[in-house]
Short mmCIF file of C-alpha atoms in Angstrom, two decimals:
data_model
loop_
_atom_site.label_atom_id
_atom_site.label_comp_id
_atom_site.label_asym_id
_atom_site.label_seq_id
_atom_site.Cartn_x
_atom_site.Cartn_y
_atom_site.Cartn_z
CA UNK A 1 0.00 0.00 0.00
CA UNK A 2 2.69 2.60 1.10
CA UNK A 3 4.68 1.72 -1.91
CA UNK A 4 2.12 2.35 -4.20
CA UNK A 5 1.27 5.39 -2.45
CA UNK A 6 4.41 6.82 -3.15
CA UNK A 7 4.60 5.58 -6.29
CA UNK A 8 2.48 7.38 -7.96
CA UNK A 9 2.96 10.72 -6.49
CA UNK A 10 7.11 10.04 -7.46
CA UNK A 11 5.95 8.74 -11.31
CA UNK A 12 3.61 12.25 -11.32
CA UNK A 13 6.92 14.00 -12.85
CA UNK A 14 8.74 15.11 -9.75
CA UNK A 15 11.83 14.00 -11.58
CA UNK A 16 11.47 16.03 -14.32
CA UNK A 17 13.91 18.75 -13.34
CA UNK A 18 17.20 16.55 -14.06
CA UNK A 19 20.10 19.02 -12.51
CA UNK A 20 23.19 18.99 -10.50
CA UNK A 21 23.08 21.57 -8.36
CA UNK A 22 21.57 21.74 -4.84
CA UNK A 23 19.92 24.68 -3.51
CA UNK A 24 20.65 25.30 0.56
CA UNK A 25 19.48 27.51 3.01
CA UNK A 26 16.13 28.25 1.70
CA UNK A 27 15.48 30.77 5.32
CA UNK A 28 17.89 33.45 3.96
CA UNK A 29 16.56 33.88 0.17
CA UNK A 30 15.16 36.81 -0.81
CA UNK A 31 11.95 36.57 -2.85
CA UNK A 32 11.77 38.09 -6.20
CA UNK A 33 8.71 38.21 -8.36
CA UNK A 34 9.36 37.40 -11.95
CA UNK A 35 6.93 37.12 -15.03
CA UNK A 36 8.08 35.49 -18.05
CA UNK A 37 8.95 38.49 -20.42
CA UNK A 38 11.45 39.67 -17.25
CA UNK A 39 12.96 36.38 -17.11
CA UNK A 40 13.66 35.94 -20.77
CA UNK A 41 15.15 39.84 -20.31
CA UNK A 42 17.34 38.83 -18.00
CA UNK A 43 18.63 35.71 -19.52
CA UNK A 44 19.72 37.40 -22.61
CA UNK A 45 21.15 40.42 -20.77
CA UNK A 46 23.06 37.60 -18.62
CA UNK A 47 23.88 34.87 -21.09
CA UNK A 48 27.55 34.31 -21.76
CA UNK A 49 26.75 32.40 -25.36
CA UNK A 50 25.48 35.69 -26.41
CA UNK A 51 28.24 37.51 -25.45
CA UNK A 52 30.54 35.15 -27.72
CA UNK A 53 28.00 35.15 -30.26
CA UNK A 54 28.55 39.30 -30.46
CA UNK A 55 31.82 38.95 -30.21
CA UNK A 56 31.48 36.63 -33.62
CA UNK A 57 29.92 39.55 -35.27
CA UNK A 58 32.36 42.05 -34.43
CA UNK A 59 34.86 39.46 -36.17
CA UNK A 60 32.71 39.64 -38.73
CA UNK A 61 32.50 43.41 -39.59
CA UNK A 62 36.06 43.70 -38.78
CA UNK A 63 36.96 41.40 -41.55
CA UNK A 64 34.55 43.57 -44.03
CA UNK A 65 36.43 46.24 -42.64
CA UNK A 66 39.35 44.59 -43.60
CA UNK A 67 38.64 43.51 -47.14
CA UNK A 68 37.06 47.37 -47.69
CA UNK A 69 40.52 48.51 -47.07
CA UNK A 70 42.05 46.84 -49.73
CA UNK A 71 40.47 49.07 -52.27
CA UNK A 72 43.03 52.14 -50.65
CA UNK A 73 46.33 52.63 -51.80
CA UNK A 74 49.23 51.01 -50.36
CA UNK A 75 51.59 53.74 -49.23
CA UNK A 76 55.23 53.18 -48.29
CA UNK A 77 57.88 55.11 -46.77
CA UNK A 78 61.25 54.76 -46.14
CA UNK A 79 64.98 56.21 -45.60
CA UNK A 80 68.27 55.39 -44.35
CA UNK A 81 71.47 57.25 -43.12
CA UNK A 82 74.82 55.55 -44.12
CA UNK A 83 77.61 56.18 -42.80
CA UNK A 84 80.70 54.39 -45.18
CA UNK A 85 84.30 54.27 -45.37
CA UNK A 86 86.40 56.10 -47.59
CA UNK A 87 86.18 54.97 -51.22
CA UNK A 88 88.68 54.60 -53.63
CA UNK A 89 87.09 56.27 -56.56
CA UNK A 90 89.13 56.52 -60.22
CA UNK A 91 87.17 58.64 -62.04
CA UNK A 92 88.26 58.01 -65.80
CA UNK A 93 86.38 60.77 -66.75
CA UNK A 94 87.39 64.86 -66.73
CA UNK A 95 85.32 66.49 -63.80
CA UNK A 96 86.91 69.89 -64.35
CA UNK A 97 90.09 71.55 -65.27
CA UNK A 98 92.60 72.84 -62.52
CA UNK A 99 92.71 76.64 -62.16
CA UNK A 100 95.80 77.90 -63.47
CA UNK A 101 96.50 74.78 -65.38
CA UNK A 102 95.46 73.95 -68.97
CA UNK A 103 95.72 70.33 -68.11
CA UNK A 104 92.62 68.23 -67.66
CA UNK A 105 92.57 66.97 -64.16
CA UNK A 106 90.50 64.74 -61.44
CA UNK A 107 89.38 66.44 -58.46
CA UNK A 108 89.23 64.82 -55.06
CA UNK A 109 86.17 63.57 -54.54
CA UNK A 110 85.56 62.37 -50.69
CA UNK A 111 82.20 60.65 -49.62
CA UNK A 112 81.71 58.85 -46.09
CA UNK A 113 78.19 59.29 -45.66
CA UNK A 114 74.95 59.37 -47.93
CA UNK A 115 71.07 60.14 -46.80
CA UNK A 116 68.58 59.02 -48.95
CA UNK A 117 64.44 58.83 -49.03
CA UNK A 118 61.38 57.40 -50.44
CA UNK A 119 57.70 57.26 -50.63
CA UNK A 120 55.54 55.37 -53.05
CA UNK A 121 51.79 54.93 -53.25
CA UNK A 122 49.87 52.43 -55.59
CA UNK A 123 46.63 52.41 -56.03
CA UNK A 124 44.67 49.40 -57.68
CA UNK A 125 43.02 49.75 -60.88
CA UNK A 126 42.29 46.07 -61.97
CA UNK A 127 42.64 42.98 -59.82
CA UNK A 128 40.71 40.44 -61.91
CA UNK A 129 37.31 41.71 -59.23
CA UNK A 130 39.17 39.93 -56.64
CA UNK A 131 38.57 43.03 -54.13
CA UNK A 132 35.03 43.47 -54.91
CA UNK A 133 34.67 39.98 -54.47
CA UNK A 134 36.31 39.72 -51.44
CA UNK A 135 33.79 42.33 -49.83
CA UNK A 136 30.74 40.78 -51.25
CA UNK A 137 32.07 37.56 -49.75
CA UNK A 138 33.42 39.39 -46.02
CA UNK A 139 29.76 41.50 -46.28
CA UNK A 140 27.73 38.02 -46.38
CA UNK A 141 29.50 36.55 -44.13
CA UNK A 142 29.32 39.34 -41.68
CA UNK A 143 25.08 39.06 -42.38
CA UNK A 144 25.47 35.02 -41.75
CA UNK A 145 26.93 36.21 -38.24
CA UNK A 146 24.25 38.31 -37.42
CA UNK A 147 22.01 35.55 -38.50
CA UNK A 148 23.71 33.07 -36.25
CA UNK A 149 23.27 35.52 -33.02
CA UNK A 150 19.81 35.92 -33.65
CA UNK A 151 19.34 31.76 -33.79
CA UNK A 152 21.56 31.57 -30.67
CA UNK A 153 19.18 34.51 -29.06
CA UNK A 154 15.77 32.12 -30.05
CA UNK A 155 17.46 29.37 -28.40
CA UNK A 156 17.96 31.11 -25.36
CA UNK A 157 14.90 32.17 -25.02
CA UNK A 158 13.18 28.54 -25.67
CA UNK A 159 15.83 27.19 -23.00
CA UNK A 160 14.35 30.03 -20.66
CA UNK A 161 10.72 29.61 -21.41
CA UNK A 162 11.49 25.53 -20.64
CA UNK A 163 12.98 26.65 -17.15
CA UNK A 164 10.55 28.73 -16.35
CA UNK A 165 7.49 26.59 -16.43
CA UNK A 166 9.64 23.30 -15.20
CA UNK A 167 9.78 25.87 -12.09
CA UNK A 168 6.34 26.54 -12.33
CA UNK A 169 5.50 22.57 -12.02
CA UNK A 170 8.27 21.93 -9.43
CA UNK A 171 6.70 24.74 -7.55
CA UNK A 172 2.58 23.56 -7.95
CA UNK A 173 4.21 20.13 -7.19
CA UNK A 174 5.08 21.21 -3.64
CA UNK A 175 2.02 23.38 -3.17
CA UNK A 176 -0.39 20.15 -4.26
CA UNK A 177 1.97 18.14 -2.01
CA UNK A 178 1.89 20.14 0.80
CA UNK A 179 -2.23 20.65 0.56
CA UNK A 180 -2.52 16.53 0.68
CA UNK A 181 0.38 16.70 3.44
CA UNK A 182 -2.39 18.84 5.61
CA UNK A 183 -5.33 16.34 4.71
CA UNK A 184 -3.23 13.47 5.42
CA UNK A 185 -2.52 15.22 8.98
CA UNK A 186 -5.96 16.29 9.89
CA UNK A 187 -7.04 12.47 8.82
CA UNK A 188 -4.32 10.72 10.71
CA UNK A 189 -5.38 13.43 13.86
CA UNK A 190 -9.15 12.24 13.42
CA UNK A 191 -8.94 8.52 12.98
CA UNK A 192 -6.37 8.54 16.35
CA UNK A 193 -9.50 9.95 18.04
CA UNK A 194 -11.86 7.40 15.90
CA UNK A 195 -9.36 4.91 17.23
CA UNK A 196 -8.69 6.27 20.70
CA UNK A 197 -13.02 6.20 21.29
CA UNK A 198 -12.96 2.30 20.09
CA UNK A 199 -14.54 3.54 16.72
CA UNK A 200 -12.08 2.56 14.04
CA UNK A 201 -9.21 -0.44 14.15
CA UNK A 202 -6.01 0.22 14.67
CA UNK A 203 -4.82 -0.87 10.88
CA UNK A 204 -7.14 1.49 8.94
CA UNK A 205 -5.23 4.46 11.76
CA UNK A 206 -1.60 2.64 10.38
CA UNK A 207 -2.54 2.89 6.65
CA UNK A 208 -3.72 6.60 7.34
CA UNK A 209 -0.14 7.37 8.90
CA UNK A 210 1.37 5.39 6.56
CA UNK A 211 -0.02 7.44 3.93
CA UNK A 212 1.08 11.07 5.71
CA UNK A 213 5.08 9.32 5.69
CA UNK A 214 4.76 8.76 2.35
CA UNK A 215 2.95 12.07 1.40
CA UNK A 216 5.61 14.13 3.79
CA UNK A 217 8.35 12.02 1.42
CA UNK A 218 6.74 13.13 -1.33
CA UNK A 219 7.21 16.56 -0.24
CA UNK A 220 10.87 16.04 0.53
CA UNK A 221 11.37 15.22 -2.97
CA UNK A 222 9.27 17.87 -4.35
CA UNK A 223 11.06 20.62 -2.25
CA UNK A 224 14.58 19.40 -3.56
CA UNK A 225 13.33 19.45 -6.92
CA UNK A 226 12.19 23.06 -6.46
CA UNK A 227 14.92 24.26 -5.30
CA UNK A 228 17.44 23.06 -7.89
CA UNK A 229 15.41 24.48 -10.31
CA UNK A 230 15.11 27.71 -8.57
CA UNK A 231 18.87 27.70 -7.75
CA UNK A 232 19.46 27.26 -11.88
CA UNK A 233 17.10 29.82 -12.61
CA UNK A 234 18.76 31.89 -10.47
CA UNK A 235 22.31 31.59 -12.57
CA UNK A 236 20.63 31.63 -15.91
CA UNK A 237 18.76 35.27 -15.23
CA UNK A 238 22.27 36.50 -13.11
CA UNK A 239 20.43 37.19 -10.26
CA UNK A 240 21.88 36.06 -6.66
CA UNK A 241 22.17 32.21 -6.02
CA UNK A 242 19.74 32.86 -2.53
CA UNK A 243 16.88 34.03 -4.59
CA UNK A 244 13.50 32.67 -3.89
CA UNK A 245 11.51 33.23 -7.66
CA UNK A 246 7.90 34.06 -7.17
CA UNK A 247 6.66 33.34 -10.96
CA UNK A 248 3.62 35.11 -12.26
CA UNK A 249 1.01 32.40 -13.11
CA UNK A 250 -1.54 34.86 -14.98
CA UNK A 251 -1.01 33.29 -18.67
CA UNK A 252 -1.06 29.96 -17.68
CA UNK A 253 -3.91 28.81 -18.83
CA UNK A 254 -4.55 31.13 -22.47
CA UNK A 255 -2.80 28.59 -24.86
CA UNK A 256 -2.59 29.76 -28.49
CA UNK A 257 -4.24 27.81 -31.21
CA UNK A 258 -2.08 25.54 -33.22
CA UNK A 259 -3.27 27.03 -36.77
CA UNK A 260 -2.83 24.90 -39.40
CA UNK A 261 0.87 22.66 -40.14
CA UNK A 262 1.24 24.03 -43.42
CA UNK A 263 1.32 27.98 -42.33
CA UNK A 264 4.28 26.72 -39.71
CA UNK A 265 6.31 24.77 -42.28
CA UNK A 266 6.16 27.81 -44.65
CA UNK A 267 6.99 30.55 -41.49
CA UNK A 268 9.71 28.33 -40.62
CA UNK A 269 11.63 28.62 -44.29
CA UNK A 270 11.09 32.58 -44.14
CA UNK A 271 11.92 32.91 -40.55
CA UNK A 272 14.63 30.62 -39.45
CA UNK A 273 18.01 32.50 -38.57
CA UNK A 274 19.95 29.73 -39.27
CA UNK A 275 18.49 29.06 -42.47
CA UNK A 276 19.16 32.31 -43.68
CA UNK A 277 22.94 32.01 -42.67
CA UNK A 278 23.47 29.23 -44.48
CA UNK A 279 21.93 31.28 -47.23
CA UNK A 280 24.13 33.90 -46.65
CA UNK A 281 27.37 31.77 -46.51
CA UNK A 282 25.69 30.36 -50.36
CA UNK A 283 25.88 33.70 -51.13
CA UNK A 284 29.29 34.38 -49.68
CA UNK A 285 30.96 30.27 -51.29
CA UNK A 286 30.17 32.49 -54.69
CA UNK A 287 31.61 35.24 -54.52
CA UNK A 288 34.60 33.23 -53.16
CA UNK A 289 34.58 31.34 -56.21
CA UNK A 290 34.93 34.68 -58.46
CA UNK A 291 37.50 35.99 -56.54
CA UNK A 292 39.44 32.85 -57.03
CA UNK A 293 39.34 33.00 -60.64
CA UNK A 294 40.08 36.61 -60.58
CA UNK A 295 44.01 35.21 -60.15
CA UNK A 296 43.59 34.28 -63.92
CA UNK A 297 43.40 38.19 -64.63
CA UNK A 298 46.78 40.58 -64.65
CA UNK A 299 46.63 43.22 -62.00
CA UNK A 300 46.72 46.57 -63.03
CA UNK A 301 47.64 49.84 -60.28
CA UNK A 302 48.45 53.37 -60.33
CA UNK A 303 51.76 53.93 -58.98
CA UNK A 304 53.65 57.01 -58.06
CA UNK A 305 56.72 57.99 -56.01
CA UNK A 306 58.81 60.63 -54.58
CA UNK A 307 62.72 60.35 -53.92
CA UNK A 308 64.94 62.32 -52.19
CA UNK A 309 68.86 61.37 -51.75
CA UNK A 310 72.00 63.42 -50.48
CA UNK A 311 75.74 62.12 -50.47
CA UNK A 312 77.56 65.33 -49.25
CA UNK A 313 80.21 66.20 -52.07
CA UNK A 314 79.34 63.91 -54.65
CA UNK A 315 75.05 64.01 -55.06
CA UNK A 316 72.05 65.64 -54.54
CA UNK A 317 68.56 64.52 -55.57
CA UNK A 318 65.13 66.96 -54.55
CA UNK A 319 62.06 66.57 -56.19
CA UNK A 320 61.91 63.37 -57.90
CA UNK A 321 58.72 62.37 -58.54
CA UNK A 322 57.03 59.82 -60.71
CA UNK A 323 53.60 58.75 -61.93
CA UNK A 324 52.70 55.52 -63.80
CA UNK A 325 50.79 52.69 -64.49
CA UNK A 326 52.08 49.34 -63.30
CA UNK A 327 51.21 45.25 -64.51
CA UNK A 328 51.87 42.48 -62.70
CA UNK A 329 51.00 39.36 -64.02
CA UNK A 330 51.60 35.71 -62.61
CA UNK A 331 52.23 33.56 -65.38
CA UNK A 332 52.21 30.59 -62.91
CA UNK A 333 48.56 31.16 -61.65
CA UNK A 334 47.65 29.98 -65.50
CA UNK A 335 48.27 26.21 -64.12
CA UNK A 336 48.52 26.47 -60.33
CA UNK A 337 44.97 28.58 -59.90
CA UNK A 338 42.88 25.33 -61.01
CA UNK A 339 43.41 23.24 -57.95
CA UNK A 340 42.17 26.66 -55.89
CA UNK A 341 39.29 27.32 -58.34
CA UNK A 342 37.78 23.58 -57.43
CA UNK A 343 38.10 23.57 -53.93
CA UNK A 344 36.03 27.05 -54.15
CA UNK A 345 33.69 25.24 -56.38
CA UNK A 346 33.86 22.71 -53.89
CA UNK A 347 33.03 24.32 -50.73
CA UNK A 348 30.22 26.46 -52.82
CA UNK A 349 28.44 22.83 -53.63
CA UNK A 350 29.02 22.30 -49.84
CA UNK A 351 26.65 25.16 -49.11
CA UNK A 352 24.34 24.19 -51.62
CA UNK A 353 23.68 20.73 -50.21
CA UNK A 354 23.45 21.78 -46.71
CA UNK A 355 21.29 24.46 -47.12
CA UNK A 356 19.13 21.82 -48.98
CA UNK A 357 19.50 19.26 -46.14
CA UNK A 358 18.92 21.78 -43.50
CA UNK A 359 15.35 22.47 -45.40
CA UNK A 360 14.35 19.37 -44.86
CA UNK A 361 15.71 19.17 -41.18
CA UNK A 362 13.96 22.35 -40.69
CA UNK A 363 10.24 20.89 -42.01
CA UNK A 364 11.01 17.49 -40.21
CA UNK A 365 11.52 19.68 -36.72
CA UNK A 366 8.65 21.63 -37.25
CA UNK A 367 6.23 19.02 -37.73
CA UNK A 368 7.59 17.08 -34.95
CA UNK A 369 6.98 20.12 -32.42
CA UNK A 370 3.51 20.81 -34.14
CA UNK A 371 2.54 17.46 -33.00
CA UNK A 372 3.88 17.76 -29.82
CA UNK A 373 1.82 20.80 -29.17
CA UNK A 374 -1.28 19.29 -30.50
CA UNK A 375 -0.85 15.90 -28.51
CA UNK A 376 -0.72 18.76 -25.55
CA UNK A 377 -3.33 20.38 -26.04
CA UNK A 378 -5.43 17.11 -26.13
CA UNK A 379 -3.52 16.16 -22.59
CA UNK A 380 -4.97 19.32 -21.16
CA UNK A 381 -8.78 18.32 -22.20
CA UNK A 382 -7.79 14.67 -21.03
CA UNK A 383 -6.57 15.69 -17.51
CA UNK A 384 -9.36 18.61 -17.03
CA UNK A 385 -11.81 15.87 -17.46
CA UNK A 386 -9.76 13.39 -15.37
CA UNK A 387 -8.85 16.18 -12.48
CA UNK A 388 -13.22 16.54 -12.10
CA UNK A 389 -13.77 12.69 -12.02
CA UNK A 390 -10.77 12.51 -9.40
CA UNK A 391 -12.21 15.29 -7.09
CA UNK A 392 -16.00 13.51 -7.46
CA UNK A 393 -14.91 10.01 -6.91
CA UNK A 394 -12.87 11.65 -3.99
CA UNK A 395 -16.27 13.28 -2.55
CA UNK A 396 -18.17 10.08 -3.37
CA UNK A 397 -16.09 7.75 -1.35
CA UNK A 398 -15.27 10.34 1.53
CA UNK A 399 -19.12 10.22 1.85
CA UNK A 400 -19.31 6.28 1.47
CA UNK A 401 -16.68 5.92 3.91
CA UNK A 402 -18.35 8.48 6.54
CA UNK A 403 -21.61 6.21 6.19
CA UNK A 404 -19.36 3.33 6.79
CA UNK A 405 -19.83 2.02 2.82
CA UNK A 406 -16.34 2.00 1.73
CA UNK A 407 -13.04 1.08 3.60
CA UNK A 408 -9.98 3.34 4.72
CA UNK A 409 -8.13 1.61 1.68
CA UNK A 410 -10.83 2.94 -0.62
CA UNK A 411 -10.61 6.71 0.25
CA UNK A 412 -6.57 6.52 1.03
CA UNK A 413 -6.43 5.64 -2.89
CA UNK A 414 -9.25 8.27 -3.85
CA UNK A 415 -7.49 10.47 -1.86
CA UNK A 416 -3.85 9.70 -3.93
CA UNK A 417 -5.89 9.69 -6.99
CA UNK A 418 -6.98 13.17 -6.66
CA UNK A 419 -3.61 14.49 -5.76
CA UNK A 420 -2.05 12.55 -8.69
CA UNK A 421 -4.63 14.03 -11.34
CA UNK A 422 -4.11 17.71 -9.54
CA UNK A 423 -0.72 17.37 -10.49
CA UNK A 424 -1.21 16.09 -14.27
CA UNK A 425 -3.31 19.30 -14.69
CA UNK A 426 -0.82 21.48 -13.43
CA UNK A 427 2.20 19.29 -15.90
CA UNK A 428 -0.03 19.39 -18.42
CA UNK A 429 -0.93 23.05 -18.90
CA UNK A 430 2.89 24.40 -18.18
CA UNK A 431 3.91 21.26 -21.06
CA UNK A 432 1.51 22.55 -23.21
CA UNK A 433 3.32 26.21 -23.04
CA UNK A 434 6.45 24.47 -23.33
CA UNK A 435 5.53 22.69 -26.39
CA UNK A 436 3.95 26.02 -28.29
CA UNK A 437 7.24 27.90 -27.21
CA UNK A 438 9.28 25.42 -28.76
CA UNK A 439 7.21 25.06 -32.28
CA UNK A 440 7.67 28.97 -32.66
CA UNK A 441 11.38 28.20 -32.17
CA UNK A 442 11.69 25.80 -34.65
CA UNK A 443 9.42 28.18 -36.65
CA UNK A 444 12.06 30.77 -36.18
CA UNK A 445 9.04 33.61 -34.71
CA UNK A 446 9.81 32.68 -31.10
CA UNK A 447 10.28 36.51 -30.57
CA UNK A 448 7.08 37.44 -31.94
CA UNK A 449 3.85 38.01 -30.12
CA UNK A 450 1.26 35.50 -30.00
CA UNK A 451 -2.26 35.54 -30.12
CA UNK A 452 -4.09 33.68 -27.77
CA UNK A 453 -7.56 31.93 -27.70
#
């Protein structure tokens, strides 16, 4: 008897919070009331995946940044000061005649240091598109991380909405629990009477006390469960670990209509973040591709330069300057470019593939959650019907049993009966939520408003 008992208030879904952590001294938390739109407000402001995620997309735009620059000029600039022995120079030419001679003569020419300088600029013209390429390519990708924190964002808040009613049920678990706890008491307090005044046997008083150890187990469990989940919920929104969460219950019971399986699947290909970044990578696989053939193509730049040199005696230079076009051609890229060219093809058939294969992940996971909700929503009419036969087969046999037609046994399992379908109800309704949540994940519209029936 006591093992069934505790049975099935256990198997009602007290284990359904499956963490690690254990949440003590439950007399110095502070209680915090928190609806759902706070919660999932808190979680993203707190979340360190987001913070990587953001930290992707700067990445991102600095590598657009990046492949913008390349459209600039190069400019260079250098110099040097030498400092050189004394040379032996033999000039076979005449530099000059010496005064007061007719003679042609050599005149002493002494250099042991030289200064010299140097800018140049060059500015692309041509590059086979390789640099427009390249930004088209850095400016998708850039979009495909965006893309990617916005899926990692939907996520979060599914994982949030799933904490937040598992607390909800741990916490109606306990309050259901403790409610039967108080019956069980009061009973247990009236049959000892019953049994003290000769009116009842002693082994109907033992099941009835039997029953409250088993309830007040029951209750053990439940609090433990609550309190891991409210110590979890705790580090997912950032707030302190001692934290007592008072959740706001309003919505509970408004549950959107599941619409028709067709309008999801189509939301879902428009909507999903993911999907688009894989489009967007497509996108970016191509432009890859061009750019890679662009090293078939000379490149073609605007050059110009200014030098300055000085070698005290022998040379000065001021105001050189030159302007010209430039060509630089790799002969070699003519046979060595192929083996790049199909390994972009390569990657771009990649893309092509998975973005197919992710479609049809995408419709498979959407029709799975559709179902899910559905099957919910038929739970819900199941256990609303169930919890009403429970609590009238409860009053029914508490009034057979008070006119002595129906044993202790009888209303101890009405009694567990009506506690186990109280708790189904509860499940049921916060599962249902659960379920719609995660279909407008998969949908991709998670963030979007609902309207409820």
């Amino acid at each position: 008897m006591e093992s069934q008992i505790r049975s099935r208030v256990i198997r009602a879904g007290l284990p359904l919070i499956c963490f690690s952590l254990f949440f003590s001294s439950v007399t110095a938390q502070s209680l915090k009331s928190i609806d759902l739109e706070e919660a999932i407000r808190l979680s993203l402001q707190n979340s360190k995946g987001l913070k990587i995620a953001a930290a992707k997309v700067m990445q991102a735009e600095a590598g657009l940044s990046e492949a913008k620059l390349r459209q600039y000029p190069d400019v260079k600039v250098s110099g040097a000061y030498l400092r050189v022995n004394q040379p032996t120079i033999d000039v076979k030419v005449p530099l000059g005649r010496e005064e007061g001679t007719g003679g042609a003569g050599a005149q002493e020419i002494k250099v042991d240091q030289a200064v010299y300088g140097m800018a140049t600029a060059t500015l692309p013209i041509f590059s086979g598109l390789r640099i427009r390429n390249g930004i088209e390519s850095a400016r998708y990708l850039k979009k495909a991380a965006e893309l990617d924190a916005s899926r990692d964002k939907e996520e979060l808040i599914q994982n949030t909405v799933a904490a937040y009613y598992n607390l909800y049920k741990a916490q109606a678990a306990v309050h259901l629990v403790n409610e039967n706890l108080k019956q069980a008491k009061q009973r247990v307090a009236d049959f000892s009477n019953m049994e003290a005044n000769g009116l009842l046997a002693r082994n109907d008083l033992l099941k009835a006390q039997l029953q409250e150890s088993n309830v007040e187990l029951a209750l053990t469990d439940a609090v433990n469960n609550r309190n891991i989940a409210n110590f979890n919920m705790d580090l997912m929104l950032g707030l302190d670990e001692q934290t007592e969460l008072g959740l706001d219950t309003s919505g509970i019971s408004r549950l959107p209509a599941a619409n028709s399986l067709e309008d999801w699947e189509t939301t879902a290909v428009a909507s999903r973040s993911d999907y688009g970044a894989l489009q967007q990578r497509e996108l970016a696989g191509v432009s890859d591709l061009k750019a890679t053939k662009g090293e078939y193509y000379p490149s073609v730049a605007l050059t110009g330069g200014y030098v300055a040199a000085d070698v005290p005696g022998l040379l000065t230079v001021t105001n050189a300057v030159n302007v010209g076009i430039g060509l630089n051609y790799n002969l070699a890229a003519l046979y060595k470019n192929g083996a790049k060219v199909k390994q972009a093809r390569a990657r771009q058939e990649q893309m092509h593939w998975a973005l197919a294969q992710l479609d049809d992940q995408i419709r498979m996971q959407v029709h799975q959650a559709y179902q899910n909700y559905v099957e919910n929503l038929k739970k819900i009419e199941v256990h609303t019907k169930a919890l009403e036969q429970a609590k009238e087969n409860y009053r029914i046999t508490k009034n057979k049993y008070d006119n002595a037609l129906a044993t202790t046994t009888d209303l101890l399992d009405a009694d567990v009966a009506y506690l186990q379908a109280g708790i189904n109800f509860e499940y049921a309704k916060a599962d249902a939520l659960v379920a719609y949540n995660k279909l407008k994940e998969t949908t991709g519209v998670i963030r979007e408003k609902e309207q409820v029936r």
